PDB file of C-alpha atoms in Angstrom:
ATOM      1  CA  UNK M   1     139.954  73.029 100.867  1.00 71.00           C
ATOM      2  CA  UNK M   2     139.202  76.381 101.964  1.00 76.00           C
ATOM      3  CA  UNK M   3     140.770  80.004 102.251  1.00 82.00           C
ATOM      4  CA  UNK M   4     143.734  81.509 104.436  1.00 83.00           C
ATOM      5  CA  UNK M   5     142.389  83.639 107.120  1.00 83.00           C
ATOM      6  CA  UNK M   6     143.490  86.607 105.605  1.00 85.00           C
ATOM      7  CA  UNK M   7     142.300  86.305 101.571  1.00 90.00           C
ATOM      8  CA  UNK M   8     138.531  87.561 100.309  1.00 94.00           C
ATOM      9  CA  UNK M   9     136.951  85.362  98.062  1.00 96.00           C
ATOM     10  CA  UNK M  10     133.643  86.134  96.037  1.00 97.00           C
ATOM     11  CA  UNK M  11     131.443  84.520  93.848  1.00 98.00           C
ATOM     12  CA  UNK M  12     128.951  85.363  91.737  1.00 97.00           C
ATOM     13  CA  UNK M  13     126.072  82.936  89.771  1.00 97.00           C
ATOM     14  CA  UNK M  14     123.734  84.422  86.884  1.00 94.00           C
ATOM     15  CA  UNK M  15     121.299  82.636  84.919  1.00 90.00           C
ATOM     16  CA  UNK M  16     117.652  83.027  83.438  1.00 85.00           C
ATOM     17  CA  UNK M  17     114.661  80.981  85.698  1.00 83.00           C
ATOM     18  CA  UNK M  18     115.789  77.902  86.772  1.00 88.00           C
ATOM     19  CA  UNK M  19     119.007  77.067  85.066  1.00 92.00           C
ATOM     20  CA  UNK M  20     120.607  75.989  88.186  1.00 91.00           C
ATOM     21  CA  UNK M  21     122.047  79.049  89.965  1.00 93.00           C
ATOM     22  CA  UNK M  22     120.351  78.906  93.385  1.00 92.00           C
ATOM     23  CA  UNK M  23     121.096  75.442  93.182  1.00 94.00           C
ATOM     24  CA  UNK M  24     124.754  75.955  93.031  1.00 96.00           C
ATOM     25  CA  UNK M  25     124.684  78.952  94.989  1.00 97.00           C
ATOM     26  CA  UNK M  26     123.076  76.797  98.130  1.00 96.00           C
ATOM     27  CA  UNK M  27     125.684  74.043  97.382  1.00 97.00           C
ATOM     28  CA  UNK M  28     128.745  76.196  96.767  1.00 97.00           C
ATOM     29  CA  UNK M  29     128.111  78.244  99.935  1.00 96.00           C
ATOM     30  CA  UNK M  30     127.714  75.453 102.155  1.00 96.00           C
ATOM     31  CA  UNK M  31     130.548  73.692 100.959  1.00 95.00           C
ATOM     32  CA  UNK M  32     133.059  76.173 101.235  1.00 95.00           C
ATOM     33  CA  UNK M  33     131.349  78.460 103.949  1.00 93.00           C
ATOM     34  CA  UNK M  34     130.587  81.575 101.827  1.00 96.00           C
ATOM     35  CA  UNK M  35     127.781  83.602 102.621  1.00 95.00           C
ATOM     36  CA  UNK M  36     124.779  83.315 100.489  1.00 96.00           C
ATOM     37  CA  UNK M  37     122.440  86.277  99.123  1.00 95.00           C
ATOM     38  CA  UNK M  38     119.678  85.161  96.827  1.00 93.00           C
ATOM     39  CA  UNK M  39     119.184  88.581  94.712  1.00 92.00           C
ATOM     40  CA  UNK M  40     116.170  87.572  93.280  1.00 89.00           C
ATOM     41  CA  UNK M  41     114.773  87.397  96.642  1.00 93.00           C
ATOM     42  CA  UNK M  42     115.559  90.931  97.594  1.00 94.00           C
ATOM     43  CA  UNK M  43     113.329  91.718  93.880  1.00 93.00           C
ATOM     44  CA  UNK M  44     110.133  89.258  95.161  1.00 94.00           C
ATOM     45  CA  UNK M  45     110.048  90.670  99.102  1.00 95.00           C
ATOM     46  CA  UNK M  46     109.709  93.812  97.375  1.00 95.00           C
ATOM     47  CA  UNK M  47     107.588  93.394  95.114  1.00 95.00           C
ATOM     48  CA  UNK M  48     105.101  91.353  97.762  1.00 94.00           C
ATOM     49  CA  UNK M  49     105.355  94.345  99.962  1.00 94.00           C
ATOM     50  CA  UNK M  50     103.987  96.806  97.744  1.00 94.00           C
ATOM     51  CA  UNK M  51     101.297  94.217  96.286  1.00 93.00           C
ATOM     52  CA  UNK M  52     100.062  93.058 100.092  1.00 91.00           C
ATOM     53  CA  UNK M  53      99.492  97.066 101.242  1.00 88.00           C
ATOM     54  CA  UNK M  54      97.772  97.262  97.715  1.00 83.00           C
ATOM     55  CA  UNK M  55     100.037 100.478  96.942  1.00 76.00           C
ATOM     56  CA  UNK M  56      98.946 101.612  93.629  1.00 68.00           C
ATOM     57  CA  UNK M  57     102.226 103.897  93.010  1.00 79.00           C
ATOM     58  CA  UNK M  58     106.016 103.205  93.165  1.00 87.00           C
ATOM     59  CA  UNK M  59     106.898 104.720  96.387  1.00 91.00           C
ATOM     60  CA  UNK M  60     111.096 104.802  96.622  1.00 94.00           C
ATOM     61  CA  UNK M  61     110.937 105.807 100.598  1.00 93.00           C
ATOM     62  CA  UNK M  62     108.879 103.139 101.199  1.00 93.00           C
ATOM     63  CA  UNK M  63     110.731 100.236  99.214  1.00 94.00           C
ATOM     64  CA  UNK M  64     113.722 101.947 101.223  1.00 94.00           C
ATOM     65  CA  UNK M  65     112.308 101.268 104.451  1.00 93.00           C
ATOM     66  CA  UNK M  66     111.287  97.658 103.396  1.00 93.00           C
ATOM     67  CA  UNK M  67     114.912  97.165 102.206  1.00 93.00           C
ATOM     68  CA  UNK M  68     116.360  98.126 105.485  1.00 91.00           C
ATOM     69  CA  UNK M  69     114.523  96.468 107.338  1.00 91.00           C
ATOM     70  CA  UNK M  70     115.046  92.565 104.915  1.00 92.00           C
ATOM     71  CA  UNK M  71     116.242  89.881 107.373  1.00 87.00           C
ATOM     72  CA  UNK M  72     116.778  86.239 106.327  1.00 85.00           C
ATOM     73  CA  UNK M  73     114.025  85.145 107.572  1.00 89.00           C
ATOM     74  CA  UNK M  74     111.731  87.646 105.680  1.00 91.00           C
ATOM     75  CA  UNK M  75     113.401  85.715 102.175  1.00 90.00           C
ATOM     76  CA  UNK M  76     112.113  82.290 103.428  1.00 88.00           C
ATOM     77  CA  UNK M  77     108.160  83.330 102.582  1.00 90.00           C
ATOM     78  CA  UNK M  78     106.837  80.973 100.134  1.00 87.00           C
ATOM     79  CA  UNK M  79     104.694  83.353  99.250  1.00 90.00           C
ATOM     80  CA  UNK M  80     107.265  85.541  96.803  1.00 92.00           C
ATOM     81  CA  UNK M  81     107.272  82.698  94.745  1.00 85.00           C
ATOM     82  CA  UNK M  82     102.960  83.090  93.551  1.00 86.00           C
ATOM     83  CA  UNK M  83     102.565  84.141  89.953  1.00 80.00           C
ATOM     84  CA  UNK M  84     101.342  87.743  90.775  1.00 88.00           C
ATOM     85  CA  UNK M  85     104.701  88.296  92.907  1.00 91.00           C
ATOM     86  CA  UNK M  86     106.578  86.835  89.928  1.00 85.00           C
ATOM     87  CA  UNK M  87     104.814  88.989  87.570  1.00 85.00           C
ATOM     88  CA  UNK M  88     105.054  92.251  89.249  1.00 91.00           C
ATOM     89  CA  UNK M  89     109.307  91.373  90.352  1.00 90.00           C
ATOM     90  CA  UNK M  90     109.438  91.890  86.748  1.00 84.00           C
ATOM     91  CA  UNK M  91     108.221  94.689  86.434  1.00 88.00           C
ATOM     92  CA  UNK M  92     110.000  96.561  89.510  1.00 91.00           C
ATOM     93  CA  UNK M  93     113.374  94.982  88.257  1.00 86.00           C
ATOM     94  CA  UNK M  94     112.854  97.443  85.496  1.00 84.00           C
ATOM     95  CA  UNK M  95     113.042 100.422  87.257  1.00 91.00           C
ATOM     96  CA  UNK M  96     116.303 102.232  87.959  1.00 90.00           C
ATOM     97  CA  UNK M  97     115.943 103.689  91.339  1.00 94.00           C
ATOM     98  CA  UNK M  98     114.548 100.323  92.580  1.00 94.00           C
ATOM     99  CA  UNK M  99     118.054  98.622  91.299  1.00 92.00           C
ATOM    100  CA  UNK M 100     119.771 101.245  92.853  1.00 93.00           C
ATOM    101  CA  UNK M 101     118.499 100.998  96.466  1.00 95.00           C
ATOM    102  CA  UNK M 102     118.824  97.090  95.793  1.00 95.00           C
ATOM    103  CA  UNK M 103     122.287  97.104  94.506  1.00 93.00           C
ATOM    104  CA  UNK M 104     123.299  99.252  97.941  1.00 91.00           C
ATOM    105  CA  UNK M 105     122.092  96.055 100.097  1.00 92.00           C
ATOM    106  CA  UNK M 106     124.099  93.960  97.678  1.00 95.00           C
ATOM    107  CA  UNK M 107     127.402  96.047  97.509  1.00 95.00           C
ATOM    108  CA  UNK M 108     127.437  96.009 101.374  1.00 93.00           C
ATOM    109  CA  UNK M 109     127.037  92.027 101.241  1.00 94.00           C
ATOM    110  CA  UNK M 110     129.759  91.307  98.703  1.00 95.00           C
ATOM    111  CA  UNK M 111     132.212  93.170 100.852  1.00 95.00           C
ATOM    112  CA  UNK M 112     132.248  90.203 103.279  1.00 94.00           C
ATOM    113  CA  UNK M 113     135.251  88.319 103.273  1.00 94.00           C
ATOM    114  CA  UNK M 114     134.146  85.002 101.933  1.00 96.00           C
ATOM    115  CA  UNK M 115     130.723  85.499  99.986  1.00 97.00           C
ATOM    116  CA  UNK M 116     128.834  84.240  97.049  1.00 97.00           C
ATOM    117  CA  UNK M 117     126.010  86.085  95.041  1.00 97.00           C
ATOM    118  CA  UNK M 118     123.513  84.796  93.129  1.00 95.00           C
ATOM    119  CA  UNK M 119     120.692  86.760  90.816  1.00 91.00           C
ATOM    120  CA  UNK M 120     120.582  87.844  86.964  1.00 86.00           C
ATOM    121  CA  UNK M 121     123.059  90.264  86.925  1.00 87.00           C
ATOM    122  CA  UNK M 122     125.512  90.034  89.664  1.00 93.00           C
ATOM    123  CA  UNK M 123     128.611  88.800  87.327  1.00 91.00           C
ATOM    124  CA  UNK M 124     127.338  92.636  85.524  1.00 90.00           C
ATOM    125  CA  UNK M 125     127.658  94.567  88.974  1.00 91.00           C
ATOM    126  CA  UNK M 126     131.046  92.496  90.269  1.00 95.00           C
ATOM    127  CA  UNK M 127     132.850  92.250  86.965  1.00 93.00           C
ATOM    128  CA  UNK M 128     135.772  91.342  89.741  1.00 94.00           C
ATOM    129  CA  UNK M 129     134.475  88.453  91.329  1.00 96.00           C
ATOM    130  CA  UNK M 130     136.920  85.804  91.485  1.00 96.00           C
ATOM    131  CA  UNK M 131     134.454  83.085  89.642  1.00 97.00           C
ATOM    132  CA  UNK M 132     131.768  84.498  87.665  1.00 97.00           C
ATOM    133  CA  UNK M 133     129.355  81.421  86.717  1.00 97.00           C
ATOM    134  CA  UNK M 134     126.914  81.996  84.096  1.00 95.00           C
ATOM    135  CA  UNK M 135     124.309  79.072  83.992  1.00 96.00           C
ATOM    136  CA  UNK M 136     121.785  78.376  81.456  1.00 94.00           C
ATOM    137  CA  UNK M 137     119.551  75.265  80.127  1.00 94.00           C
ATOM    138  CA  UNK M 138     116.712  74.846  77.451  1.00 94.00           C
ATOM    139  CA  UNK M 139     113.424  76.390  78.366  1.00 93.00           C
ATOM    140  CA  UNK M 140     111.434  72.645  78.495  1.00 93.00           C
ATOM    141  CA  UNK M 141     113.954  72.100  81.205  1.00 93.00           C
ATOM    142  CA  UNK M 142     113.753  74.907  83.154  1.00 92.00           C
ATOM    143  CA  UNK M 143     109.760  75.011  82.940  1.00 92.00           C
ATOM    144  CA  UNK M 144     109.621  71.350  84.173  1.00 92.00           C
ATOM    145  CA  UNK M 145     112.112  72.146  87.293  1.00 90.00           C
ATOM    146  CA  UNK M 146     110.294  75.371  88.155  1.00 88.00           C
ATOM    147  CA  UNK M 147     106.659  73.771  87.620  1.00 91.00           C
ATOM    148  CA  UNK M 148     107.677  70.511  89.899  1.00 88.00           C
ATOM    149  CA  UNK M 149     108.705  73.411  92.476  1.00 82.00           C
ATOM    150  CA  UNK M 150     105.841  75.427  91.949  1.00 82.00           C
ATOM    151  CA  UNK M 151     103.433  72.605  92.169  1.00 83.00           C
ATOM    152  CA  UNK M 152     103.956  72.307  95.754  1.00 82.00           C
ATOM    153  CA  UNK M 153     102.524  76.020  96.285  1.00 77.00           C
ATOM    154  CA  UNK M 154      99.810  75.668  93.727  1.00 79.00           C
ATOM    155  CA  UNK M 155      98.257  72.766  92.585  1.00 83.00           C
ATOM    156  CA  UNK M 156      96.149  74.352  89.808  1.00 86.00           C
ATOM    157  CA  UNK M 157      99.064  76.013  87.838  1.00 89.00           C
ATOM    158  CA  UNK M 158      99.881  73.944  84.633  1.00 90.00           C
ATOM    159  CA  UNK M 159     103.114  73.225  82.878  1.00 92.00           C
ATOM    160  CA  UNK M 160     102.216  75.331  79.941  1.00 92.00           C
ATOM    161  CA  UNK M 161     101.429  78.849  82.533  1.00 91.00           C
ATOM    162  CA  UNK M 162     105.385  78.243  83.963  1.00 90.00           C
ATOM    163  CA  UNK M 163     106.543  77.970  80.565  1.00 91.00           C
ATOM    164  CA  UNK M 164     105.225  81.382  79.126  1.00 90.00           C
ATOM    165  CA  UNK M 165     105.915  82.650  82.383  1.00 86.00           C
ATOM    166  CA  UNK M 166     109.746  81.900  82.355  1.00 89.00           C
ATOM    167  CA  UNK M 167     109.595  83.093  78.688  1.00 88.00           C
ATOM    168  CA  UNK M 168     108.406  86.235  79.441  1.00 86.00           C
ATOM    169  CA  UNK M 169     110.470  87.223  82.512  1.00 80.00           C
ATOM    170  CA  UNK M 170     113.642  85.961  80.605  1.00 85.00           C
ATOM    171  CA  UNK M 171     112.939  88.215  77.765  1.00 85.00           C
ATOM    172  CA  UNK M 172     112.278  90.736  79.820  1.00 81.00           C
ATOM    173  CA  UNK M 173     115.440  90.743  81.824  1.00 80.00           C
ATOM    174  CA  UNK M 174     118.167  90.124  78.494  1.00 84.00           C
ATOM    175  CA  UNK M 175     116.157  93.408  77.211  1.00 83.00           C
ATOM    176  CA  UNK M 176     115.586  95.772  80.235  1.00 78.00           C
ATOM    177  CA  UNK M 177     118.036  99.055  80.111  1.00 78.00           C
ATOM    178  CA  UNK M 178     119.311  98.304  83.210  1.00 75.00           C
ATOM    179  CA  UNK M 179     121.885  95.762  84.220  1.00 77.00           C
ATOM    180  CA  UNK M 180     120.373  93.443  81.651  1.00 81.00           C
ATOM    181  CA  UNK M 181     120.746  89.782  82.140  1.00 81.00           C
ATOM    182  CA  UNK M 182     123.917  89.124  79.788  1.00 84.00           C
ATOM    183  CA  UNK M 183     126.425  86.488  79.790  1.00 87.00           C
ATOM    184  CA  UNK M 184     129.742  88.386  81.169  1.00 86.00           C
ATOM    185  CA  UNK M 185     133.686  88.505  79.562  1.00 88.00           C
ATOM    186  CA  UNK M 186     135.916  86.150  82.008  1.00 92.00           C
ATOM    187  CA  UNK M 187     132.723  83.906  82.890  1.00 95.00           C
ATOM    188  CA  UNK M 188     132.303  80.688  82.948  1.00 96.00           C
ATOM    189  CA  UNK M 189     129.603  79.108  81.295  1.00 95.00           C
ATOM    190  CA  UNK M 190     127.663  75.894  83.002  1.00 96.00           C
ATOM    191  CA  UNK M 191     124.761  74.369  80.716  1.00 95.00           C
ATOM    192  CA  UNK M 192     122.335  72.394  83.111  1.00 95.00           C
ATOM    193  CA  UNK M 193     120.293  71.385  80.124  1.00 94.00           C
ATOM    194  CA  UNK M 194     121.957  67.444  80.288  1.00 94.00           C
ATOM    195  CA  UNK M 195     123.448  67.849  83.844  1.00 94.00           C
ATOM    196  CA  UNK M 196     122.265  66.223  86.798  1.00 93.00           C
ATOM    197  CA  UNK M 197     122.516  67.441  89.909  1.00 94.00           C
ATOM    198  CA  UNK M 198     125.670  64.865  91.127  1.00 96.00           C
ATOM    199  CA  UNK M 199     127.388  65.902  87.746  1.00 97.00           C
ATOM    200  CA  UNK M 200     126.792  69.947  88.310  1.00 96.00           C
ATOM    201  CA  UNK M 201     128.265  69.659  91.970  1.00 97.00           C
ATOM    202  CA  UNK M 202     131.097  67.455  90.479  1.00 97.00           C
ATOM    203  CA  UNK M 203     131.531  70.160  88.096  1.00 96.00           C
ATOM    204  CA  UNK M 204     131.786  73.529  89.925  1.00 97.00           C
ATOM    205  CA  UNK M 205     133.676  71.805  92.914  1.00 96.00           C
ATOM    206  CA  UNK M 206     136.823  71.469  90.539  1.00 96.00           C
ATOM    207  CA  UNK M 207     136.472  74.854  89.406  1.00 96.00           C
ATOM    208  CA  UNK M 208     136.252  76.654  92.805  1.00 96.00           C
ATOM    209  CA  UNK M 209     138.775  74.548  94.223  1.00 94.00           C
ATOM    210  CA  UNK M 210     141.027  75.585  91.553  1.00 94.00           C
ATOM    211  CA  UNK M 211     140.627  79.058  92.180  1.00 94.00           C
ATOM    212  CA  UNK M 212     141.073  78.719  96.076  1.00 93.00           C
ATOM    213  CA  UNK M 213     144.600  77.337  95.218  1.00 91.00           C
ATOM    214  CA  UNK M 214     145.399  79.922  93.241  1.00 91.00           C
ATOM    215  CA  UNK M 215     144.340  82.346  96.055  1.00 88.00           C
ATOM    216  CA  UNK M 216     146.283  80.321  98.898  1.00 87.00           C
ATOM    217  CA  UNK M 217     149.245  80.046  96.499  1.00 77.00           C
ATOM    218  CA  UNK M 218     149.099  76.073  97.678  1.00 56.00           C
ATOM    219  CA  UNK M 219     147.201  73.387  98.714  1.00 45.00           C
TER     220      UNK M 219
END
């Protein structure tokens, strides 16, 4: 099913660490060609900018230049997922100015015609969106799906260092001043908890494809 020529159609997926919104971002946008940005991503390049040039002090006209300058290929760096970028994206996420240049990359993204968003506040800065999906799952889960990812990068992490990790970020994000990481009026709520991944697809097919027909006005 997909979208007359002429109609816009944009998505947006929030969640906490590894509840399942890049997950359903990736599958969504492949399977109804919308164009994927990975928020979060924007957050960790940063972040692994200013810690590989060892800058000691914010510096907005430099994060500016980095931001300008993001291609997809620079997101791909398995790098931005080590535990010092994770950290310190948590830390930068805090700061207004550094959501403001961020959120100009992302405004300019979600103004393409068929598009999909994912991050931990993007049903917050598109309260329009046509689906707003809010994901979320118990904090065993998510530590055991982040540490079998993680794993791969470093073998010496443990399940326990994830787990206060995910903790701390997530409490970090529901509490920071800005754009806080909030479950939004109009969304729809997806627990992952007791979903597997067949079941989630299953799930979130239905409910885009019901949206695209009301957007087409048929099948």
């Amino acid at each position: 099913m997909k979208l007359k020529n002429n109609i816009k159609f944009l998505i947006t997926c929030d969640s906490g660490a590894a509840a399942g919104k890049t997950t359903a971002a990736k599958y969504l946008s492949k399977k109804f060609s919308l164009q994927l940005l990975t928020s979060g991503l924007l957050y960790r390049f940063v972040a692994f900018k200013i810690l590989t040039l060892n800058k000691k002090k914010i510096n907005f006209s430099f994060i500016k230049k980095v931001v300008k300058n993001i291609n997809s290929k620079n997101l791909k760096n398995s790098k931005l997922y080590s535990p010092a970028v994770t950290e310190y994206t948590a830390q930068i996420a805090k700061i207004y100015k550094v959501r403001k240049i961020l959120r100009n990359y992302q405004n300019k993204f979600s103004e393409k015609r068929l598009a999909i968003l994912e991050g931990r506040d993007m049903g917050i800065l598109f309260p329009k969106a046509d689906i707003k999906f809010f994901f979320k799952c118990s904090l065993n889960t998510a530590a055991r799906r982040r540490f079998k990812e993680f794993k791969k990068i470093n073998k010496n992490i443990t399940l326990k260092e994830v787990e206060k990790s995910l903790k701390s970020r997530d409490f970090s994000d529901k509490n920071r001043k800005e754009s806080p990481l909030l479950f939004t009026k109009g969304a729809v709520l997806v627990d992952t908890t007791n979903l597997n991944l067949q079941q989630m697809r299953s799930k979130l097919k239905k409910l885009v494809q019901g949206e695209i027909k009301k957007k087409n006005g048929s099948l």
